[in-house]
Coordinates of C-alpha atoms and ligand atoms in Angstrom, one line a residue:
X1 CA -50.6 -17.8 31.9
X2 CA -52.2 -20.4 29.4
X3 CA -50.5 -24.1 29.3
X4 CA -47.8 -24.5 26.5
X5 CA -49.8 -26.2 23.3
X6 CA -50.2 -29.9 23.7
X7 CA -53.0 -31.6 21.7
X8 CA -52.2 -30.4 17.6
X9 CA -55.1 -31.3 15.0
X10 CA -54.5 -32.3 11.9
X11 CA -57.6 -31.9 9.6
X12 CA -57.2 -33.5 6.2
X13 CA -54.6 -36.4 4.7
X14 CA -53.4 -35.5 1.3
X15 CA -49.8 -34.7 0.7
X16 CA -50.4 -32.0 3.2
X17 CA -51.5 -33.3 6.0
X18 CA -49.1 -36.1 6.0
X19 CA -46.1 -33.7 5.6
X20 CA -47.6 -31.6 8.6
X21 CA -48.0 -34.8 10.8
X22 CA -44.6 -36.3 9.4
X23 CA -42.8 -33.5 10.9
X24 CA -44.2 -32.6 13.7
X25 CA -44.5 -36.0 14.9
X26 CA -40.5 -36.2 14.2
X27 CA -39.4 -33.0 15.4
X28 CA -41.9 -32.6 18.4
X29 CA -43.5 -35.7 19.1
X30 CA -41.9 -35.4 22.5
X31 CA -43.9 -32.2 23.5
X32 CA -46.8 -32.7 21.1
X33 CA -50.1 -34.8 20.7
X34 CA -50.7 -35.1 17.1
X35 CA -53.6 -36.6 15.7
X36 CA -55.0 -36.7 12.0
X37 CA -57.8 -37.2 11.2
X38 CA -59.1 -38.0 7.0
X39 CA -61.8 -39.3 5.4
X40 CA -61.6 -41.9 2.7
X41 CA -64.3 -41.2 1.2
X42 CA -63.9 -38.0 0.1
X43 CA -60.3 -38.6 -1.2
X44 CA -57.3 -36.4 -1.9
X45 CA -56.8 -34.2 -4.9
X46 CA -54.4 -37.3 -6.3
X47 CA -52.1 -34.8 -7.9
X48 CA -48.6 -32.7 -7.5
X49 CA -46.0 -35.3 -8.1
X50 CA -43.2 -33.1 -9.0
X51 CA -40.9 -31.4 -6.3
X52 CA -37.9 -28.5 -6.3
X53 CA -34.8 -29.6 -4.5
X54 CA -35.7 -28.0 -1.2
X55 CA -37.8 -30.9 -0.4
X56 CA -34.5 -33.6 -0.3
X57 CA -33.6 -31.1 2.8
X58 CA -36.8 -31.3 4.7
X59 CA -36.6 -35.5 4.3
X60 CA -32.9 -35.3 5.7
X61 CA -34.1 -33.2 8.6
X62 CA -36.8 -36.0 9.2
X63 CA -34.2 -39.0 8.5
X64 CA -36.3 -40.2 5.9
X65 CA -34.0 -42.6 4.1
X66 CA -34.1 -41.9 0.3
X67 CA -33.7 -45.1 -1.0
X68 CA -36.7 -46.7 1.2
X69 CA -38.7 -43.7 0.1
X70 CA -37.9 -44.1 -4.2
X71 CA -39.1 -47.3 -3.3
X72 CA -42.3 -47.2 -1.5
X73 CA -43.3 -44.3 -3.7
X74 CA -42.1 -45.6 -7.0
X75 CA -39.8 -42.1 -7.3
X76 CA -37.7 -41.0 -9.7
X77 CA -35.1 -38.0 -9.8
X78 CA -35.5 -34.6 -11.2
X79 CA -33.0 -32.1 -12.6
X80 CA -35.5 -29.4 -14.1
X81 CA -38.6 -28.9 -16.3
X82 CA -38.1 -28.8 -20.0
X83 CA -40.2 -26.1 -21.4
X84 CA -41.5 -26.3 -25.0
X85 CA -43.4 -24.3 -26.9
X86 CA -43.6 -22.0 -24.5
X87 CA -40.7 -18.7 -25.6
X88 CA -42.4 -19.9 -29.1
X89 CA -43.9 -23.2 -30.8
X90 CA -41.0 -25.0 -32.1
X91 CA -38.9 -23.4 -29.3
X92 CA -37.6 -25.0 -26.2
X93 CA -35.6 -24.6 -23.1
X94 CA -35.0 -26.4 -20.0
X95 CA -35.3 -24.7 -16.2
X96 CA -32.5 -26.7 -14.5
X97 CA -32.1 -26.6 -11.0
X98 CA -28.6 -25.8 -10.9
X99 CA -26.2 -22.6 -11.2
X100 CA -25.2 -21.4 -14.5
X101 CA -21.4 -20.3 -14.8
X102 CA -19.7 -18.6 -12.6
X103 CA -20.8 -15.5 -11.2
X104 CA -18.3 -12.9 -10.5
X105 CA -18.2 -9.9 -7.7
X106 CA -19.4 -7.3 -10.2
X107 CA -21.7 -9.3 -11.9
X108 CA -23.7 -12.8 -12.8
X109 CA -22.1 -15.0 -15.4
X110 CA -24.8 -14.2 -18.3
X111 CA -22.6 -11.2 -18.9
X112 CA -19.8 -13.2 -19.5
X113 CA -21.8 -15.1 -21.7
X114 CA -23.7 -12.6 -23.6
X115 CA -20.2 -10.4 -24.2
X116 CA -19.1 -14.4 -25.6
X117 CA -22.1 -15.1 -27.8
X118 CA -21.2 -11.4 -29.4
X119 CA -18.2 -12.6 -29.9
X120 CA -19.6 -15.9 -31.7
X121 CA -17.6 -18.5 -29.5
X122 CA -20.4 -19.3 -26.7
X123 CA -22.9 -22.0 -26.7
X124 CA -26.1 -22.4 -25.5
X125 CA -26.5 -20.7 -22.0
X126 CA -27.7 -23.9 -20.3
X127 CA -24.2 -25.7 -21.8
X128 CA -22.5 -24.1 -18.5
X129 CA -24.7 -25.3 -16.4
X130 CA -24.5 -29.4 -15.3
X131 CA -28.0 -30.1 -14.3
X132 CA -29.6 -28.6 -17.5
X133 CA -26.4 -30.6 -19.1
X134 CA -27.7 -33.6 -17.3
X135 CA -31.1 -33.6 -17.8
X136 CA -30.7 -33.0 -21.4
X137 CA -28.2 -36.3 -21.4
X138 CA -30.8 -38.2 -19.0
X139 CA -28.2 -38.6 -16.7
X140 CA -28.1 -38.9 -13.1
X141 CA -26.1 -39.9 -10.0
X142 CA -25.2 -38.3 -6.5
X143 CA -22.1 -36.2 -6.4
X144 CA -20.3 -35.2 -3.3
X145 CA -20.8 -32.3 -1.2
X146 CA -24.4 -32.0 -3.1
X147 CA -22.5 -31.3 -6.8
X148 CA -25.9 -32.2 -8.4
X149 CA -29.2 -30.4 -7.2
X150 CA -31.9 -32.5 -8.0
X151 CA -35.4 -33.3 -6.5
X152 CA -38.0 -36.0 -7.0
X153 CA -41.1 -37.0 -8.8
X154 CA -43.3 -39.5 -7.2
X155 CA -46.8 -41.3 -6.7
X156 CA -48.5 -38.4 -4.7
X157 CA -50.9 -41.3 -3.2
X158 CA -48.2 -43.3 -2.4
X159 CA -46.6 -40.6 -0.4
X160 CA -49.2 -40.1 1.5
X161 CA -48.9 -43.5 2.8
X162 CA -45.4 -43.8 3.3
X163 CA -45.4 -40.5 5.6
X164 CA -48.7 -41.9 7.2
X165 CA -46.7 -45.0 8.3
X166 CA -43.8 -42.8 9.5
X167 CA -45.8 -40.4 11.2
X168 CA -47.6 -43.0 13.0
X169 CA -43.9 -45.0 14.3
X170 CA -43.0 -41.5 15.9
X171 CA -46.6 -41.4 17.7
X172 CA -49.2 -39.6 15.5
X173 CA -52.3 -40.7 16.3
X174 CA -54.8 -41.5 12.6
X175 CA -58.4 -40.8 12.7
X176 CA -60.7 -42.3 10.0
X177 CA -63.9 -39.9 9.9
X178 CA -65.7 -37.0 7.8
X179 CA -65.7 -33.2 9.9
X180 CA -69.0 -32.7 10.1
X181 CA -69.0 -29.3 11.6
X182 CA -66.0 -27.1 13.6
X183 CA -66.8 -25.5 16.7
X184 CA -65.7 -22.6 18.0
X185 CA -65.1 -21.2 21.4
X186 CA -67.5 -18.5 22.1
X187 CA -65.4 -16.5 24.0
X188 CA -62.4 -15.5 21.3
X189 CA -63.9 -17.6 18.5
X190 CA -60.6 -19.8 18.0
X191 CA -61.2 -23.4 17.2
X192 CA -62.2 -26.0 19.8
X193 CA -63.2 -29.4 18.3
X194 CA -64.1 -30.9 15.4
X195 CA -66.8 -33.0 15.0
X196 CA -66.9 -35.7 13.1
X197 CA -70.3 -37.6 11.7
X198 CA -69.8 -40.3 14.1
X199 CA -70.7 -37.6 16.7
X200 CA -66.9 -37.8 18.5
X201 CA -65.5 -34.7 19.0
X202 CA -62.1 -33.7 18.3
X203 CA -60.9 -31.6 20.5
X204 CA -57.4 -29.7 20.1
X205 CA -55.2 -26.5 21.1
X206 CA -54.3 -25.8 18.0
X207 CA -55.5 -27.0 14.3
X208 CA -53.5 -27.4 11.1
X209 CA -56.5 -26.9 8.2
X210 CA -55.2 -29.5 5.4
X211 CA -58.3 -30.2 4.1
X212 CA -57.3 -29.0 0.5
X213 CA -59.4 -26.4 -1.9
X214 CA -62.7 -26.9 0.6
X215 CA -60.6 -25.3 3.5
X216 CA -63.0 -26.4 6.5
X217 CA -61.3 -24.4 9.1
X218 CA -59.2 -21.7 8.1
X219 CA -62.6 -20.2 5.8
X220 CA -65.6 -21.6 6.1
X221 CA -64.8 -21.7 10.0
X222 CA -63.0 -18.4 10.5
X223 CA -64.4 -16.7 7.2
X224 CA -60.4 -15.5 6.3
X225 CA -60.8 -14.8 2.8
X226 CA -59.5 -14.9 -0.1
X227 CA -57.3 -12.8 -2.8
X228 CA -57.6 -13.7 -6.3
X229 CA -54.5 -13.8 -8.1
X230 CA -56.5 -15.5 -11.4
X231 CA -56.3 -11.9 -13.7
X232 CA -52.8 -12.7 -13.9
X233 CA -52.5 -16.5 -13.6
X234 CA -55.8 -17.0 -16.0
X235 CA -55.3 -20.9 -15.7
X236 CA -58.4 -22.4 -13.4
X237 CA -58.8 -26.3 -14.5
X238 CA -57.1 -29.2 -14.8
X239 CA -57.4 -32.5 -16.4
X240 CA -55.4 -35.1 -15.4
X241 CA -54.6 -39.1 -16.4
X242 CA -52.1 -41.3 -15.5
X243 CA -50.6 -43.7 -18.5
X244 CA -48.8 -46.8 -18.7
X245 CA -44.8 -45.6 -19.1
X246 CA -43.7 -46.3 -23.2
X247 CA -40.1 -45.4 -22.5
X248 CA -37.6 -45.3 -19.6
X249 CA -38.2 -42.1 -17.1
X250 CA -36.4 -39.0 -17.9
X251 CA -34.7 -37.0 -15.2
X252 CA -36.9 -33.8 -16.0
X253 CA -40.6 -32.6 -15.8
X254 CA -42.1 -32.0 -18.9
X255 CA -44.2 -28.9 -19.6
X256 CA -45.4 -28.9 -22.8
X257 CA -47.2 -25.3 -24.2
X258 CA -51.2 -25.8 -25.6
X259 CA -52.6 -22.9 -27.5
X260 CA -54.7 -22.1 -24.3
X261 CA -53.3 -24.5 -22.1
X262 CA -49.9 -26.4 -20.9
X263 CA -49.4 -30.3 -20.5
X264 CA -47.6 -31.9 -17.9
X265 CA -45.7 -35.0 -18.1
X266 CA -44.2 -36.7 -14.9
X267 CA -42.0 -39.7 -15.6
X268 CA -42.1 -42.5 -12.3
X269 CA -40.9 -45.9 -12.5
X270 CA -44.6 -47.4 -13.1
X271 CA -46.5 -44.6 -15.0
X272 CA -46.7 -41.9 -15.8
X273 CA -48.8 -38.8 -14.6
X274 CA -50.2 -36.8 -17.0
X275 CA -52.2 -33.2 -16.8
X276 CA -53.7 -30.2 -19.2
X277 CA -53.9 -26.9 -17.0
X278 CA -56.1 -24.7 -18.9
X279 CA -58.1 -21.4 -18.5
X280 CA -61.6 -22.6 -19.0
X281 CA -62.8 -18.9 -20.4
X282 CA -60.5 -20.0 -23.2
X283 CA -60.8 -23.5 -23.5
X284 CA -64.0 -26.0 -22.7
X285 CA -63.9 -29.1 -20.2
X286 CA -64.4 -31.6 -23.7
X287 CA -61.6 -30.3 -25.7
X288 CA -59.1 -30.1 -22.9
X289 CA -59.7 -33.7 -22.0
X290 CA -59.4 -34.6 -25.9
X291 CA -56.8 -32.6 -26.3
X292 CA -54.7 -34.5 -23.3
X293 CA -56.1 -37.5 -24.7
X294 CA -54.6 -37.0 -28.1
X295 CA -51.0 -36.2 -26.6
X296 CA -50.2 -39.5 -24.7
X297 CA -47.9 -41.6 -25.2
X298 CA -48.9 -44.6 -23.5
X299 CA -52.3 -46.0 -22.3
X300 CA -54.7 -44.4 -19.8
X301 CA -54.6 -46.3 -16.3
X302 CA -58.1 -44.9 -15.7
X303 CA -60.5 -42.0 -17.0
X304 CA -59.3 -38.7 -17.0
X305 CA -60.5 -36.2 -14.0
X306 CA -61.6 -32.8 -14.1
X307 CA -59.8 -30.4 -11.0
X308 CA -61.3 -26.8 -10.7
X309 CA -59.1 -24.4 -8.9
X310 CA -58.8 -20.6 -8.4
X311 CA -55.4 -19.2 -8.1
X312 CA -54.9 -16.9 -5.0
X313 CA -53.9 -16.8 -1.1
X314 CA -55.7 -16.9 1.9
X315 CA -55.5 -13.7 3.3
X316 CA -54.1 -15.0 6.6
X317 CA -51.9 -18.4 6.5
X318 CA -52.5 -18.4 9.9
X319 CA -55.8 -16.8 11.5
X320 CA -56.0 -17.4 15.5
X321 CA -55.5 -21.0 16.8
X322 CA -55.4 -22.4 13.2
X323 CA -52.9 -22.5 10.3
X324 CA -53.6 -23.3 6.5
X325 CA -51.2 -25.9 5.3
X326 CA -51.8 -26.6 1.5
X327 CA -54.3 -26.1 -0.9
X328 CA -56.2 -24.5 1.9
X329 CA -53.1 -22.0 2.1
X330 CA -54.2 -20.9 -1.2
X331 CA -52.7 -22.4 -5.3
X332 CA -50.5 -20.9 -7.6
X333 CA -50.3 -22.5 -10.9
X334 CA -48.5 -26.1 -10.8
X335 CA -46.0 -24.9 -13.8
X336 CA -43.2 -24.6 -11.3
X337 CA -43.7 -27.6 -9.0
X338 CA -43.7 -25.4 -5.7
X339 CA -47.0 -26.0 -3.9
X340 CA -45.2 -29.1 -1.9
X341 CA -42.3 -26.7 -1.4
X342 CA -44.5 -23.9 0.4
X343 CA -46.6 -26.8 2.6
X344 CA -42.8 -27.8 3.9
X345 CA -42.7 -23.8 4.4
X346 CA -45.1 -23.1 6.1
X347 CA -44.6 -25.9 8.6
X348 CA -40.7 -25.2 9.1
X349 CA -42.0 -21.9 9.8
X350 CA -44.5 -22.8 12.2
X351 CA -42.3 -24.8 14.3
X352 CA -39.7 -22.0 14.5
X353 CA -42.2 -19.6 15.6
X354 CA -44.4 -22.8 17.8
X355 CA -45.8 -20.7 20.7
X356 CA -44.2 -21.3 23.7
X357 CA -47.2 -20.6 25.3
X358 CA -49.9 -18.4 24.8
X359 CA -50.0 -18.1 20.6
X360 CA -49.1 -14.0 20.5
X361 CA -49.8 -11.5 18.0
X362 CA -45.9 -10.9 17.2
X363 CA -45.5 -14.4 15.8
X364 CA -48.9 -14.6 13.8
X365 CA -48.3 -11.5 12.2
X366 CA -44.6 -12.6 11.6
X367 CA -45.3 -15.6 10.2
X368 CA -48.2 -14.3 8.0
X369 CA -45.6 -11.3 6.8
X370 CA -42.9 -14.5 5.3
X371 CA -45.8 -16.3 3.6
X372 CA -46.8 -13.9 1.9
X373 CA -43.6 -12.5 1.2
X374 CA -42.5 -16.0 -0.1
X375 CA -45.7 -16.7 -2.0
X376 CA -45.2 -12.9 -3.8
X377 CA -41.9 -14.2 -5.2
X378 CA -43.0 -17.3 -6.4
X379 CA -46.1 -16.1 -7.5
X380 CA -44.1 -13.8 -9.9
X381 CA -41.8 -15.9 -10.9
X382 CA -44.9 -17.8 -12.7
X383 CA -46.3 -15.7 -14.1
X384 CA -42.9 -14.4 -16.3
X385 CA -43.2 -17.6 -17.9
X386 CA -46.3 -16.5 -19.2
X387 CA -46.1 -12.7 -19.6
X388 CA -42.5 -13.1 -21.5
X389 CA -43.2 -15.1 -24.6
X390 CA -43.0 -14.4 -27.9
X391 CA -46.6 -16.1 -28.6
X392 CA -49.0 -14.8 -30.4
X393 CA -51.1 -16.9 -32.0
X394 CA -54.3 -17.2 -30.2
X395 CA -56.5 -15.4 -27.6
X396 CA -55.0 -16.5 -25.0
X397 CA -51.8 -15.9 -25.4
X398 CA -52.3 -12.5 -26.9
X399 CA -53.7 -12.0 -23.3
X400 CA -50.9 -13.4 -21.4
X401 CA -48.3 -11.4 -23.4
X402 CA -50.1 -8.4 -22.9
X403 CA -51.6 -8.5 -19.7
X404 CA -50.5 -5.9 -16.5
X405 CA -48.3 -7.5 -14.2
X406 CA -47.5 -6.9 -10.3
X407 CA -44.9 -4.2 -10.2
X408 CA -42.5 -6.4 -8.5
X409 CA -42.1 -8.7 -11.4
X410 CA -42.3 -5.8 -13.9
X411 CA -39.2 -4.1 -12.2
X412 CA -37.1 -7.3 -12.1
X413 CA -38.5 -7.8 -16.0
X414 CA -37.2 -4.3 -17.0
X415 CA -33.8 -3.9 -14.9
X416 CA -33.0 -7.6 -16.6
X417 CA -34.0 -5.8 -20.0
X418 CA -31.6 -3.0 -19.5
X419 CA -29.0 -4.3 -17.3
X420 CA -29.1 -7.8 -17.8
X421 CA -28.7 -8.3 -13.3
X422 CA -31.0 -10.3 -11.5
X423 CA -31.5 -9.1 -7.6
X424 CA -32.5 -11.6 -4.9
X425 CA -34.7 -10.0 -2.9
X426 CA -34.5 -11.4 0.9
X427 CA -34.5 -15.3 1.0
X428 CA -36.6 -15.3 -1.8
X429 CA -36.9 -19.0 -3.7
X430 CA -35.5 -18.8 -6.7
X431 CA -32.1 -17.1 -7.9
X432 CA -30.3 -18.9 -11.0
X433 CA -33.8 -19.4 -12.0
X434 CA -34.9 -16.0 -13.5
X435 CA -31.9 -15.9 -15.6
X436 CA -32.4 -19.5 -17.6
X437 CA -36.1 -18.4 -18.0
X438 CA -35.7 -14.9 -18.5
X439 CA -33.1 -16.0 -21.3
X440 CA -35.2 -19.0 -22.5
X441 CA -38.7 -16.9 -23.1
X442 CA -36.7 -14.6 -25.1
X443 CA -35.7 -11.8 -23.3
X444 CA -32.3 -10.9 -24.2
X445 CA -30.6 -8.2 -21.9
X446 CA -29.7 -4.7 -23.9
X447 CA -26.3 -4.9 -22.5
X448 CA -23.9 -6.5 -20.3
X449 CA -21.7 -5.2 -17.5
X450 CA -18.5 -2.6 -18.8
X451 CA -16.2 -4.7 -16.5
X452 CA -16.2 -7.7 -18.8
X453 CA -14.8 -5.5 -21.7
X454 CA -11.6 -5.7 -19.8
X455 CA -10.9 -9.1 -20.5
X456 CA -9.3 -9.7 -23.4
X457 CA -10.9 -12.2 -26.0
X458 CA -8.9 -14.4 -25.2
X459 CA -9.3 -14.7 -21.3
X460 CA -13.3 -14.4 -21.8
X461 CA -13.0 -18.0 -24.1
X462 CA -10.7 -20.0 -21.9
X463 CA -12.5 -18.6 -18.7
X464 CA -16.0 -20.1 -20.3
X465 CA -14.0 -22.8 -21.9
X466 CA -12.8 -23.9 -18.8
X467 CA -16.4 -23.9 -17.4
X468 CA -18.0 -25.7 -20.1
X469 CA -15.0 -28.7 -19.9
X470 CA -15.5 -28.9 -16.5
X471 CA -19.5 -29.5 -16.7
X472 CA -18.6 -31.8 -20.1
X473 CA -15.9 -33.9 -17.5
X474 CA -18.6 -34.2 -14.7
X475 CA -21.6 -35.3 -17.4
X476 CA -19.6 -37.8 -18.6
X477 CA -19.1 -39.0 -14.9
X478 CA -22.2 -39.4 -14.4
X479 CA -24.5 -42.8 -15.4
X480 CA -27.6 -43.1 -16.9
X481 CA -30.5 -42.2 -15.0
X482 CA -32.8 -45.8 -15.0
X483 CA -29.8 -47.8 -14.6
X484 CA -28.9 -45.4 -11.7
X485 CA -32.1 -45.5 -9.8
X486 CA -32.1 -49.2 -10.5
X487 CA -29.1 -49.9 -9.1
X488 CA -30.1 -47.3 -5.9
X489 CA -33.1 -49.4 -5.6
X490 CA -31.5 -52.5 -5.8
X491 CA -30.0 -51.6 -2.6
X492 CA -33.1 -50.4 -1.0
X493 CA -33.7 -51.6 2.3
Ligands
FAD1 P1 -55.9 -32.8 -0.6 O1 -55.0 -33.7 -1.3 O2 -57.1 -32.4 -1.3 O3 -56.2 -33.4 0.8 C1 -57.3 -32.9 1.5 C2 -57.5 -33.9 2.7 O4 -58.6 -33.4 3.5 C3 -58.0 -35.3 2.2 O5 -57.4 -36.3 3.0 C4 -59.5 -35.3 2.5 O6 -60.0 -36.6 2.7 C5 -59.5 -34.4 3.7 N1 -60.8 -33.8 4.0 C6 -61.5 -32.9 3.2 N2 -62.7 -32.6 3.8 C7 -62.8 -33.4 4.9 C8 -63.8 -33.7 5.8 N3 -65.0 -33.0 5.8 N4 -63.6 -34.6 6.8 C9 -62.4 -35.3 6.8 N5 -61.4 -35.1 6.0 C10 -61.6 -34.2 5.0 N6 -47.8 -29.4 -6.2 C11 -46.5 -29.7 -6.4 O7 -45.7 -29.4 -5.6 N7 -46.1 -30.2 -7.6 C12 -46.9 -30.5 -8.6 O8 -46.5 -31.0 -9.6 C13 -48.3 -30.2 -8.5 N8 -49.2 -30.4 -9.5 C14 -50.5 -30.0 -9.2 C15 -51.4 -30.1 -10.3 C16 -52.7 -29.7 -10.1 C17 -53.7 -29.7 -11.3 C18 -53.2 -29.2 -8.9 C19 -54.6 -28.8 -8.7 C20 -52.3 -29.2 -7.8 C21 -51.0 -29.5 -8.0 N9 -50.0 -29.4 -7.0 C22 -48.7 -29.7 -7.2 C23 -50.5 -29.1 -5.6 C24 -50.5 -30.3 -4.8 O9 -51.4 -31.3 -5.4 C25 -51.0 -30.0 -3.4 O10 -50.3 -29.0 -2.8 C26 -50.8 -31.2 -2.5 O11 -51.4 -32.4 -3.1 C27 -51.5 -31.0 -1.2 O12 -52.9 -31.1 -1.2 P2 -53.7 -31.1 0.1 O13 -53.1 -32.1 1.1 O14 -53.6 -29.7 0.6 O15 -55.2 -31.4 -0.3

């Protein structure tokens, strides 16, 4: 029998690294050895600022007080991503993270609502739905029993310090060096050390590869390998800036549609973060950055910065004594803010299946089978946004509209086409989700389900009457969102 796993590895400090070494410092510390180590000179990536909801969960399981953390990271709240120009130019929608209506047994509420808007007496679909009702109001404040889903945008640098200075009060131990090389036990060829230019070795039982896109361990270590996912996510460079803020921070991302591109805006208390993702078969390096240039609003804090990236997985997440966590995991597009989402992931999931001693094939494989699994989903939901639009008016998105998609997405694409129902498949992210952007590219169901015919008119308009009061009565409950995070702040400890 081989001793239970002691000494843990961290390589790499980016958002990544700190999240790994934040939890497992929290949740295990007791059993664990955890040491990080990063190099300052070489820097994180400096972006990925915007979070889903899932990640106000993982900082409750931590303890992480929400107020201290807004404030050491200059945060703000989040309700959803506004998308424009993206169903259309001149046509916009907003992905909140909230549930629409009120589903029934038989069926999800945009039958209700599509029998309605027949009818002439329904609103927009997102009026039934608080957060998008929110967002769109800039308004914000916490509800009881979690009656607003929201997550958070904030300084990605900062972050990294304020769970580096957690992390090290619940014992992780901080190394400041560069890997020079990773060595590997001859015997089974699983990690040993690292070994850093300084000569030290690192020595571990098991290592968590965070060092971002160059992905030390986990490939040019173990040689894993790669799948390409970039035939149907074309996008492979980013530009990014951060700006003085001209206007008080709106509870929503913004993602802006280019003709070969898509701009980010990220509203935090002191700037704001700014990006142009853009396939550069379509679009040069000089006119992306002009192009970001010419739609600021406020000045640049420094010069722009070019980010190459490939979009994909690494064929195992975990590949003998060592597990990708972040950008070495692989990179969907940012459009949906959930690359902080599957680092939180894949660390939940490797501490529910944390050998208890020797690490065994059944959990590897396990674990590798969720990941992908998880990144599948997600991975398609991304790509709708692209493959359902109604654009046509350059190369690219000729491409995108046009291009073959994975079967998975192209069955949930039809049976919402035909039968206007959305399936969850497993624990899959997202839910309410594909209905707001299946509806907000355009993609209007054929027909809705026969049990809603046997309401009367009359029932169907109070029943979404009655919905849409009740969102109107808590919006108006609700305060504005600066004032709100002011006054949250004000209180911060
Ligand atoms: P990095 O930040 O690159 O960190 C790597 C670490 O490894 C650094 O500390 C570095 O110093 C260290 N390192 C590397 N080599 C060595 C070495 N030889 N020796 C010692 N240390 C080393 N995600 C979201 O959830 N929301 C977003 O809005 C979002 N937007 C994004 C926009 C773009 C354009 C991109 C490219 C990504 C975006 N992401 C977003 C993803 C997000 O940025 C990353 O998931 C997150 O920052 C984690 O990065 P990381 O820690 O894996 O890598």
């Amino acid at each position: 029998m081989q001793k239970p796993l002691k000494k843990i590895v961290i390589a790499g400090g980016g958002t990544a690294g700190w999240m790994a070494a934040a939890a497992l410092s929290r949740l295990m510390g007791k059993e664990l050895d955890v040491t990080l180590v990063e190099s300052e000179q070489i820097g994180t990536v400096g972006v990925g600022e915007a979070t889903i909801p899932t990640l106000v969960f993982f900082h409750r399981l931590l303890g992480i007080d929400e107020k201290a953390f807004l404030s050491a990271t200059q945060g703000t709240y989040k309700l959803g991503i506004r998308f424009e120009n993206w169903r259309d130019l001149g046509k916009d929608y907003l992905h909140a993270f909230g549930v629409t209506g009120k589903d029934c047994w038989a069926c999800g509420f945009q039958h209700f609502w599509m029998r309605a808007r027949d009818m002439g007496i329904a609103g927009d679909f997102g009026d039934y739905c608080l957060e998008r009702r929110a967002a769109e109001s800039e308004k914000f404040s916490h509800l009881p029993n979690n009656g607003l889903n929201y997550a958070y945008h904030f300084d990605a640098s900062l972050y990294a310090k304020f769970l580096r200075n957690f992390s090290e009060h619940h014992g992780a131990t901080r190394v400041e060096g560069k890997i020079s090389q990773v060595l590997l036990r001859p015997d089974d060829g699983h990690v040993r050390a690292l070994k850093l230019d300084s000569g030290r070795e690192l020595e571990g039982d098991f290592f968590i590869d965070c060092t971002g896109m160059r992905a030390l361990l986990i490939e040019k270590a173990l040689h894993t390998g790669y799948e390409s996912w970039s035939h149907w996510l074309p996008c492979d460079s980013a530009v990014a800036v951060q700006t003085a803020s001209v206007a008080p921070p709106v509870p929503y991302t913004r993602s802006i549609a280019r003709e070969s591109a898509w701009q980010w805006r990220i509203p935090l208390q002191h700037r704001v973060g700014n990006g142009l993702v853009y396939a550069s078969s379509y679009q040069s390096d000089d006119s992306a950055s002009e192009q970001l240039q010419e739609n600021l609003a406020g000045n640049m804090l420094a010069d722009p910065r070019l980010i190459r990236f490939q979009t994909g997985r690494r064929r195992k997440q975990w590949n003998k004594n060592c597990l990708a966590v972040g950008l070495s995991s692989g990179f969907l597009e940012p459009l949906e803010s959930t690359s902080i989402h599957l680092i939180q992931q894949n660390i939940m999931r490797f501490l529910r299946l944390f050998p208890a001693r020797e690490i065994s094939p059944v959990e590897v494989d396990e674990f590798n089978r969720q990941a992908d699994f998880e990144m599948e989903r997600i991975r398609d939901f991304i790509i709708l946004h692209y493959k359902v639009t109604e654009r046509e008016d350059t190369e690219f998105w000729r491409y995108c509209r046009h291009m073959p998609v994975p079967d998975t997405l192209a069955t949930k694409i039809d049976m919402f086409r035909e039968t206007g129902h959305v399936y969850r498949e497993g624990n899959e992210l997202f839910v309410d989700s594909w209905q707001q952007v299946m509806l907000g590219q355009g993609l209007m169901p054929k027909r809705y389900h026969p049990l809603v015919d046997s309401m009367s008119e009359k029932e169907l308009e109070e029943f979404i009457g009655q919905i849409k009061s009740s969102v109107d009565t808590s919006v108006a409950r609700l305060k504005n969102h600066e004032v709100y995070l002011r006054e949250i702040l004000a209180g911060a400890g």
